[in-house]
Coordinates of C-alpha atoms in Angstrom, one line a residue:
X107 CA -56.2 -8.5 -5.5
X108 CA -58.2 -9.8 -8.4
X109 CA -57.0 -13.2 -10.2
X110 CA -56.6 -13.4 -13.8
X111 CA -59.4 -15.5 -15.6
X112 CA -58.4 -18.9 -17.1
X113 CA -60.6 -18.5 -20.4
X114 CA -57.6 -19.0 -22.6
X115 CA -54.3 -20.8 -22.6
X116 CA -52.4 -17.7 -22.8
X117 CA -50.2 -16.1 -20.2
X118 CA -52.6 -13.1 -19.6
X119 CA -53.7 -11.1 -16.7
X120 CA -57.3 -10.7 -18.2
X121 CA -60.6 -10.5 -16.6
X122 CA -59.8 -7.2 -14.9
X123 CA -60.7 -3.8 -15.4
X124 CA -58.0 -2.2 -13.6
X125 CA -55.4 0.0 -15.4
X126 CA -52.1 -1.5 -15.5
X127 CA -50.6 1.2 -13.5
X128 CA -48.1 3.7 -14.3
X129 CA -44.5 2.4 -14.5
X130 CA -43.5 5.1 -11.9
X131 CA -46.1 3.4 -9.3
X132 CA -44.7 -0.1 -10.1
X133 CA -41.0 1.4 -9.6
X134 CA -42.0 3.0 -6.2
X135 CA -43.5 -0.4 -5.1
X136 CA -40.5 -2.5 -6.2
X137 CA -37.9 -0.1 -4.6
X138 CA -39.7 -0.2 -1.2
X139 CA -39.2 -3.8 -1.2
X140 CA -35.5 -3.5 -1.7
X141 CA -35.2 -0.8 0.6
X142 CA -37.0 -2.4 3.5
X143 CA -34.9 -5.8 3.1
X144 CA -31.5 -3.8 2.7
X145 CA -32.5 -1.7 5.8
X146 CA -33.5 -4.5 7.9
X147 CA -30.1 -6.4 7.6
X148 CA -28.1 -3.3 8.6
X149 CA -30.4 -1.9 11.5
X150 CA -30.6 -5.3 13.1
X151 CA -26.7 -5.6 13.5
X152 CA -26.5 -2.5 15.7
X153 CA -29.4 -3.6 18.0
X154 CA -27.8 -7.1 18.8
X155 CA -26.2 -5.8 22.2
X156 CA -29.7 -4.6 23.3
X157 CA -31.3 -7.8 22.3
X158 CA -28.8 -9.9 24.1
X159 CA -29.5 -8.0 27.4
X160 CA -33.1 -8.1 26.9
X161 CA -33.6 -11.5 26.3
X162 CA -30.4 -13.1 27.6
X163 CA -28.8 -14.3 24.5
X164 CA -25.4 -15.8 23.9
X165 CA -23.2 -14.9 21.0
X166 CA -24.3 -17.9 19.1
X167 CA -28.0 -16.7 19.6
X168 CA -27.1 -13.5 18.2
X169 CA -25.5 -14.9 15.3
X170 CA -28.7 -16.9 14.3
X171 CA -30.7 -13.9 14.6
X172 CA -28.6 -12.7 11.7
X173 CA -27.9 -15.9 10.1
X174 CA -31.4 -17.3 10.2
X175 CA -32.4 -14.5 7.9
X176 CA -29.4 -15.0 5.5
X177 CA -29.8 -18.9 5.4
X178 CA -33.6 -18.6 4.5
X179 CA -33.0 -15.7 2.1
X180 CA -30.4 -17.8 0.2
X181 CA -32.1 -21.1 0.4
X182 CA -35.7 -20.0 -1.2
X183 CA -34.5 -17.4 -3.8
X184 CA -34.5 -19.8 -6.6
X185 CA -37.9 -21.3 -5.7
X186 CA -39.2 -17.8 -5.1
X187 CA -38.2 -16.7 -8.6
X188 CA -40.1 -19.6 -10.2
X189 CA -43.3 -18.8 -7.9
X190 CA -43.1 -15.3 -9.1
X191 CA -43.2 -16.4 -12.7
X192 CA -46.1 -18.8 -12.2
X193 CA -48.2 -17.0 -9.8
X194 CA -47.6 -13.5 -11.3
X195 CA -45.1 -10.9 -10.1
X196 CA -47.6 -8.7 -8.6
X197 CA -49.3 -11.6 -6.5
X198 CA -45.8 -12.8 -5.3
X199 CA -44.8 -9.4 -4.5
X200 CA -47.9 -8.6 -2.2
X201 CA -47.7 -12.2 -0.6
X202 CA -44.0 -11.6 0.1
X203 CA -44.4 -8.1 1.4
X204 CA -47.3 -9.1 3.7
X205 CA -45.6 -12.2 5.2
X206 CA -42.5 -9.7 5.8
X207 CA -44.6 -7.1 7.5
X208 CA -46.4 -9.7 9.7
X209 CA -43.0 -11.3 10.6
X210 CA -41.6 -8.0 11.6
X211 CA -44.5 -7.6 14.0
X212 CA -43.7 -11.0 15.2
X213 CA -39.9 -10.0 15.9
X214 CA -41.1 -6.9 17.6
X215 CA -43.3 -8.6 20.0
X216 CA -41.2 -11.7 20.4
X217 CA -41.0 -12.8 24.2
X218 CA -38.0 -15.0 23.8
X219 CA -35.0 -15.7 21.4
X220 CA -36.6 -18.8 19.8
X221 CA -39.5 -16.6 18.8
X222 CA -37.3 -14.0 17.7
X223 CA -35.0 -16.2 15.3
X224 CA -38.1 -18.0 14.0
X225 CA -39.7 -14.9 12.9
X226 CA -36.4 -13.7 11.4
X227 CA -36.4 -16.9 9.4
X228 CA -39.9 -16.2 8.0
X229 CA -38.5 -12.6 7.1
X230 CA -35.8 -14.3 5.2
X231 CA -38.0 -16.3 3.2
X232 CA -40.5 -13.5 2.5
X233 CA -37.5 -11.3 1.4
X234 CA -36.4 -13.9 -1.0
X235 CA -39.9 -14.0 -2.6
X236 CA -39.8 -10.0 -2.8
X237 CA -36.7 -9.5 -4.6
X238 CA -37.2 -11.5 -7.8
X239 CA -40.9 -10.5 -7.9
X240 CA -39.8 -6.6 -7.6
X241 CA -37.4 -7.2 -10.5
X242 CA -40.0 -8.9 -12.6
X243 CA -42.3 -6.0 -12.1
X244 CA -39.6 -3.5 -13.4
X245 CA -39.0 -5.8 -16.3
X246 CA -42.6 -6.1 -17.3
X247 CA -43.5 -2.4 -16.8
X248 CA -40.7 -0.8 -18.7
X249 CA -40.7 -2.0 -22.2
X250 CA -37.9 0.5 -23.2
X251 CA -34.3 -0.8 -22.6
X252 CA -32.9 2.5 -21.7
X253 CA -35.8 3.4 -19.2
X254 CA -35.7 -0.1 -17.7
X255 CA -32.0 0.4 -17.1
X256 CA -32.6 3.5 -15.4
X257 CA -35.3 2.0 -13.1
X258 CA -33.0 -0.9 -12.1
X259 CA -30.5 1.8 -11.1
X260 CA -32.8 3.7 -9.0
X261 CA -34.1 0.1 -7.5
X262 CA -30.4 -0.6 -6.7
X263 CA -29.9 2.8 -5.3
X264 CA -32.8 2.2 -2.8
X265 CA -30.9 -0.5 -1.3
X266 CA -27.8 1.3 -1.3
X267 CA -29.4 4.3 0.8
X268 CA -30.9 1.7 3.3
X269 CA -27.6 0.2 3.8
X270 CA -26.1 3.7 4.5
X271 CA -28.8 4.9 6.9
X272 CA -29.5 1.6 8.6
X273 CA -26.8 1.5 11.1
X274 CA -27.5 5.2 12.3
X275 CA -31.3 4.8 12.3
X276 CA -30.9 1.3 14.3
X277 CA -28.7 3.2 16.7
X278 CA -31.2 5.8 17.4
X279 CA -34.2 3.6 17.5
X280 CA -32.3 1.3 19.9
X281 CA -31.0 4.1 22.1
X282 CA -34.0 6.3 21.9
X283 CA -36.9 3.6 22.3
X284 CA -36.1 0.0 22.1
X285 CA -34.4 -2.6 19.9
X286 CA -38.2 -3.7 19.2
X287 CA -38.8 -0.5 17.4
X288 CA -36.1 -1.7 14.8
X289 CA -38.7 -4.3 13.7
X290 CA -41.7 -1.9 14.1
X291 CA -39.9 0.2 11.6
X292 CA -40.9 -2.0 8.8
X293 CA -44.7 -1.9 9.5
X294 CA -45.5 1.4 8.0
X295 CA -43.4 0.8 5.0
X296 CA -45.0 -2.6 4.5
X297 CA -48.5 -0.7 4.4
X298 CA -47.4 1.7 2.0
X299 CA -46.0 -0.9 -0.5
X300 CA -49.4 -2.9 -0.1
X301 CA -51.4 0.2 -0.7
X302 CA -49.3 1.0 -3.9
X303 CA -50.0 -2.4 -5.2
X304 CA -53.8 -1.8 -5.1
X305 CA -53.1 0.7 -8.2
X306 CA -51.4 -1.9 -10.3
X307 CA -53.2 -4.7 -12.3
X308 CA -52.2 -8.5 -11.5
X309 CA -49.2 -9.5 -13.7
X310 CA -49.2 -12.2 -16.3
X311 CA -48.8 -15.8 -15.0
X312 CA -46.9 -18.7 -16.7
X313 CA -49.1 -21.8 -16.5
X314 CA -46.8 -24.9 -15.8
X315 CA -46.8 -27.9 -13.5
X316 CA -45.0 -27.2 -10.1
X317 CA -41.6 -28.9 -9.9
X318 CA -41.8 -30.0 -6.4
X319 CA -38.8 -32.2 -6.4
X320 CA -36.6 -29.4 -8.2
X321 CA -37.6 -26.9 -5.6
X322 CA -37.1 -29.1 -2.8
X323 CA -33.6 -30.1 -3.9
X324 CA -32.6 -26.6 -4.5
X325 CA -33.8 -25.5 -1.1
X326 CA -31.9 -28.4 0.5
X327 CA -28.8 -27.6 -1.2
X328 CA -28.7 -24.1 -0.9
X329 CA -29.7 -24.3 2.7
X330 CA -27.1 -27.1 3.4
X331 CA -24.3 -25.0 2.0
X332 CA -25.4 -22.0 3.7
X333 CA -25.5 -23.7 7.1
X334 CA -22.4 -25.4 6.7
X335 CA -20.6 -22.0 5.6
X336 CA -22.1 -20.3 8.7
X337 CA -21.3 -23.2 11.2
X338 CA -17.9 -23.8 9.7
X339 CA -16.8 -20.3 10.2
X340 CA -18.0 -20.2 13.8
X341 CA -17.5 -23.6 15.2
X342 CA -14.8 -25.0 12.9
X343 CA -14.8 -27.1 9.7
X344 CA -13.7 -30.3 11.5
X345 CA -17.0 -31.0 13.3
X346 CA -19.0 -33.8 12.2
X347 CA -22.0 -31.7 11.2
X348 CA -20.2 -29.6 8.8
X349 CA -19.0 -32.3 6.4
X350 CA -22.2 -34.2 6.5
X351 CA -24.2 -31.1 5.8
X352 CA -21.8 -30.5 2.8
X353 CA -22.3 -34.0 1.6
X354 CA -26.2 -33.6 1.8
X355 CA -25.9 -30.2 0.0
X356 CA -23.8 -31.7 -2.8
X357 CA -26.2 -34.8 -3.1
X358 CA -29.2 -32.2 -3.3
X359 CA -27.2 -30.2 -6.0
X360 CA -26.7 -33.3 -8.2
X361 CA -30.3 -34.2 -7.9
X362 CA -31.4 -30.8 -8.9
X363 CA -29.2 -30.8 -12.0
X364 CA -30.7 -34.2 -12.8
X365 CA -34.3 -33.3 -12.3
X366 CA -33.9 -30.0 -14.2
X367 CA -32.2 -31.9 -17.1
X368 CA -35.0 -34.4 -17.4
X369 CA -38.0 -32.1 -16.8
X370 CA -40.1 -30.8 -19.7
X371 CA -40.8 -27.8 -17.8
X372 CA -38.1 -27.1 -15.2
X373 CA -37.9 -24.8 -12.5
X374 CA -34.6 -23.4 -13.9
X375 CA -34.1 -24.2 -17.5
X376 CA -30.3 -25.4 -17.8
X377 CA -30.6 -23.6 -21.2
X378 CA -29.9 -20.5 -19.4
X379 CA -26.5 -21.4 -18.4
X380 CA -25.6 -21.7 -22.3
X381 CA -25.7 -17.8 -22.3
X382 CA -22.3 -16.4 -21.7
X383 CA -23.8 -13.1 -20.6
X384 CA -25.7 -15.1 -18.0
X385 CA -22.6 -17.0 -16.8
X386 CA -20.5 -13.8 -16.6
X387 CA -23.1 -12.0 -14.6
X388 CA -23.7 -14.7 -11.9
X389 CA -19.8 -14.9 -11.6
X390 CA -19.4 -11.2 -11.2
X391 CA -22.6 -10.6 -9.0
X392 CA -21.1 -13.5 -6.5
X393 CA -17.6 -11.8 -6.5
X394 CA -18.8 -8.3 -6.2
X395 CA -21.2 -9.3 -3.2
X396 CA -18.5 -11.2 -1.5
X397 CA -15.9 -8.5 -1.6
X398 CA -18.5 -5.6 -0.8
X399 CA -20.2 -7.5 2.3
X400 CA -16.9 -9.1 3.3
X401 CA -15.3 -5.5 3.5
X402 CA -18.3 -4.3 5.5
X403 CA -18.0 -7.3 7.9
X404 CA -14.1 -7.0 8.0
X405 CA -14.0 -3.2 8.8
X406 CA -17.0 -3.4 11.0
X407 CA -15.2 -5.7 13.2
X408 CA -12.0 -3.6 12.9
X409 CA -13.7 -0.4 13.8
X410 CA -15.2 -2.0 16.9
X411 CA -12.8 -4.8 18.1
X412 CA -9.5 -3.1 17.0
X413 CA -10.4 0.6 17.4
X414 CA -13.0 0.6 20.1
X415 CA -15.7 2.3 18.3
X416 CA -19.3 1.8 19.2
X417 CA -21.8 0.1 17.0
X418 CA -23.3 3.4 15.8
X419 CA -20.0 5.1 15.4
X420 CA -19.0 2.1 13.3
X421 CA -21.9 2.1 11.2
X422 CA -21.5 6.0 10.6
X423 CA -18.3 5.1 9.1
X424 CA -19.8 3.4 6.2
X425 CA -22.0 6.4 5.2
X426 CA -19.6 8.0 2.9
X427 CA -19.2 4.9 1.0
X428 CA -22.8 3.8 0.7
X429 CA -24.2 7.6 0.2
X430 CA -21.9 7.8 -3.0
X431 CA -23.2 4.6 -4.4
X432 CA -26.6 5.8 -5.5
X433 CA -25.0 8.5 -7.7
X434 CA -22.4 6.0 -9.3
X435 CA -25.5 3.6 -10.2
X436 CA -26.8 6.5 -12.4
X437 CA -23.5 7.2 -14.0
X438 CA -23.2 3.4 -14.7
X439 CA -26.3 3.5 -16.4
X440 CA -25.4 6.4 -18.8
X441 CA -22.1 4.8 -19.5
X442 CA -23.6 1.5 -20.4
X443 CA -26.1 3.4 -22.7
X444 CA -23.0 4.7 -24.5
X445 CA -20.6 1.8 -24.4
X446 CA -22.8 -1.4 -23.4
X447 CA -22.7 -3.3 -20.1
X448 CA -19.1 -4.6 -20.5
X449 CA -17.3 -1.3 -19.8
X450 CA -19.2 -0.4 -16.4
X451 CA -18.8 -3.9 -15.3
X452 CA -15.1 -4.3 -16.0
X453 CA -14.4 -0.8 -14.8
X454 CA -16.3 -1.3 -11.5
X455 CA -14.7 -4.6 -10.9
X456 CA -11.1 -3.1 -11.3
X457 CA -12.0 -0.1 -9.1
X458 CA -13.2 -2.5 -6.3
X459 CA -10.1 -4.7 -6.7
X460 CA -7.9 -1.6 -6.4
X461 CA -9.8 -0.6 -3.1
X462 CA -9.4 -4.0 -1.7
X463 CA -5.6 -3.8 -2.2
X464 CA -5.3 -0.4 -0.8
X465 CA -6.8 -1.8 2.4
X466 CA -3.4 -3.5 3.1
X467 CA -2.0 -0.1 4.1
X468 CA -4.6 -0.1 7.3
X469 CA -2.9 -1.0 10.6
X470 CA -4.3 -0.9 14.1
X471 CA -2.8 2.5 14.4
X472 CA -3.9 4.1 11.1
X473 CA -6.0 7.3 11.4
X474 CA -9.7 6.3 11.0
X475 CA -10.1 8.4 8.3
X476 CA -7.8 6.3 6.1
X477 CA -10.2 3.1 6.1
X478 CA -13.2 5.3 5.8
X479 CA -12.1 6.9 2.7
X480 CA -10.4 3.5 1.3
X481 CA -14.0 2.2 1.5
X482 CA -15.2 4.6 -1.0
X483 CA -13.6 2.9 -4.2
X484 CA -15.1 -0.6 -2.9
X485 CA -18.6 1.1 -2.8
X486 CA -18.1 3.1 -6.2
X487 CA -16.9 -0.2 -8.0
X488 CA -20.0 -2.0 -7.0
X489 CA -22.3 0.8 -7.5
X490 CA -20.9 1.0 -11.1
X491 CA -21.0 -2.7 -11.9
X492 CA -24.3 -4.0 -10.4
X493 CA -26.9 -2.0 -12.3
X494 CA -25.4 -3.1 -15.7
X495 CA -24.9 -6.8 -14.8
X496 CA -28.6 -6.7 -13.4
X497 CA -29.9 -5.1 -16.7
X498 CA -27.8 -7.4 -19.0
X499 CA -28.9 -10.6 -17.3
X500 CA -32.6 -9.4 -17.6
X501 CA -32.2 -8.4 -21.1
X502 CA -31.0 -11.8 -22.1
X503 CA -33.9 -13.7 -20.9
X504 CA -37.7 -13.7 -22.1
X505 CA -40.0 -11.6 -20.0
X506 CA -41.8 -14.8 -18.5
X507 CA -38.4 -15.9 -17.2
X508 CA -37.5 -12.6 -15.5
X509 CA -38.4 -13.9 -12.1
X510 CA -36.2 -16.8 -12.5
X511 CA -33.3 -14.8 -13.9
X512 CA -33.4 -12.3 -11.2
X513 CA -33.5 -15.2 -8.8
X514 CA -30.4 -16.8 -10.1
X515 CA -28.4 -13.6 -10.0
X516 CA -29.6 -12.8 -6.4
X517 CA -28.8 -16.2 -5.3
X518 CA -25.5 -16.0 -6.6
X519 CA -25.0 -12.6 -4.8
X520 CA -26.4 -13.9 -1.6
X521 CA -24.3 -17.0 -1.5
X522 CA -21.3 -14.9 -2.3
X523 CA -22.1 -12.6 0.7
X524 CA -22.4 -15.8 2.9
X525 CA -19.3 -17.4 1.9
X526 CA -17.2 -14.4 2.3
X527 CA -18.6 -13.5 5.8
X528 CA -17.9 -17.0 6.9
X529 CA -14.5 -17.4 5.4
X530 CA -13.2 -14.0 6.3
X531 CA -14.6 -14.4 9.7
X532 CA -12.6 -17.6 10.1
X533 CA -9.5 -15.6 9.0
X534 CA -9.9 -12.9 11.6
X535 CA -11.2 -15.2 14.5
X536 CA -7.8 -15.1 16.3
X537 CA -7.5 -11.5 17.5
X538 CA -3.7 -11.6 17.7
X539 CA -3.5 -12.1 14.0
X540 CA -6.4 -9.9 13.1
X541 CA -4.3 -7.8 10.8
X542 CA -3.0 -10.8 8.9
X543 CA -6.3 -12.3 8.5
X544 CA -7.8 -9.0 7.4
X545 CA -5.0 -8.6 4.9
X546 CA -5.5 -12.1 3.5
X547 CA -9.1 -11.7 3.0
X548 CA -8.6 -8.5 0.9
X549 CA -6.0 -10.0 -1.3
X550 CA -8.3 -13.1 -1.9
X551 CA -11.1 -10.7 -2.7
X552 CA -8.8 -8.7 -5.1
X553 CA -7.7 -11.7 -6.9
X554 CA -11.3 -12.8 -7.2
X555 CA -12.4 -9.5 -8.7
X556 CA -9.5 -9.5 -11.1
X557 CA -10.4 -12.8 -12.4
X558 CA -14.2 -12.1 -13.1
X559 CA -13.0 -8.7 -14.5
X560 CA -11.0 -10.5 -17.2
X561 CA -13.7 -12.9 -17.8
X562 CA -16.4 -10.1 -18.3
X563 CA -13.8 -8.3 -20.6
X564 CA -13.2 -11.5 -22.6
X565 CA -16.6 -13.2 -22.6
X566 CA -19.2 -10.4 -22.5
X567 CA -19.8 -9.4 -26.1
X568 CA -19.9 -5.7 -27.1
X569 CA -23.3 -4.1 -27.5
X570 CA -24.3 -1.1 -29.5
X571 CA -25.8 2.0 -28.1
X572 CA -29.1 1.5 -26.3
X573 CA -29.0 -2.3 -26.5
X574 CA -28.1 -5.1 -24.1
X575 CA -25.3 -7.5 -24.6
X576 CA -26.2 -10.5 -26.8
X577 CA -26.1 -14.0 -25.1

């Protein structure tokens, strides 16, 4: 792709005769990124038993096939957002999608588990770059707030569809062809995304010195926290490695805050956290992801370990929940246009909390129809709230900070997912107390949602029709 000229000290993508590209083309490219990232996570889970048989992997190896991706995704999210702002969203997206596609090929041809896990880590890092870049492309291409909100809802719906079809597609590919086909599936999607980018002009760049210390400290902090949560949930919190890693993560976090407060051009301006809207959206995003993906983890284990369902059968039980999310995404956008972001955010969190509490009625002998139906309010609540909180946080930052803001939000959401899966997994580790652990997990999630819903209602300002909430 053509690089912008450096003739003037402004943030411009100059020096190209290429047209900016239709916003619809930009949206198509952006949602492909989110679709393939979401699809990749769900299809791989179904393929794990086949991978174990083919490459002779232990349970720990299989966990790292999933967790290596998650760790790199969470650890590099903030750095990726800053990188997207500095080199331009279109370039960052292209490099991320290219790396993701090549890493998918590496996963497909991997001769051993070490190679597969390493390629999965590259996928996670590339995915971290793609998410904030794709949102920044939407932010830059849709100047009208209402149309931008609808575009974000469509972007979110693409991920919902991928989550819904992923387990079924993964089961079909694994059974009909090979587990390697699960990764080859990403290759044509990546090719289409890169082809669409050739029709889009380079995005503006924000010229600023690279904050190497800030980037290093945030990667170490988030990587350490993610590793500690994963290992703590798997091997126990008393092991030597977990407390040490937590100390390192805390020290790196302090270093990050210190460097950002003293830097003239910080990677993540701490002034962003002075906005009530930003803080509320980060807290709500963390909690919504924690409960949503925590529920998927818990019910996935319930369907398979307690009720004896196959991986494909267990995945199919999530389709009703996920299939409705895209519909609710658009309803949430329309509601936000009339009432502001606060109404769909509060309503969505309360609906999800109600669904979590209703899960307390599920027992080892409950008809499988019951948990399948009770998953629906959990999905509906998230589908209603997420587009509004995403639009609200992007509306409260300057356009050149869109990548950073998107990275902050997605980091909070990703860390919420990691912490929930690790903590809830520890609670159900003892199969003799599975139901108690599941009930405790859903009660904890419901309480978190009630707290963030109250914070949203009290702290998120009202917004007039057609506008985003004020900071």
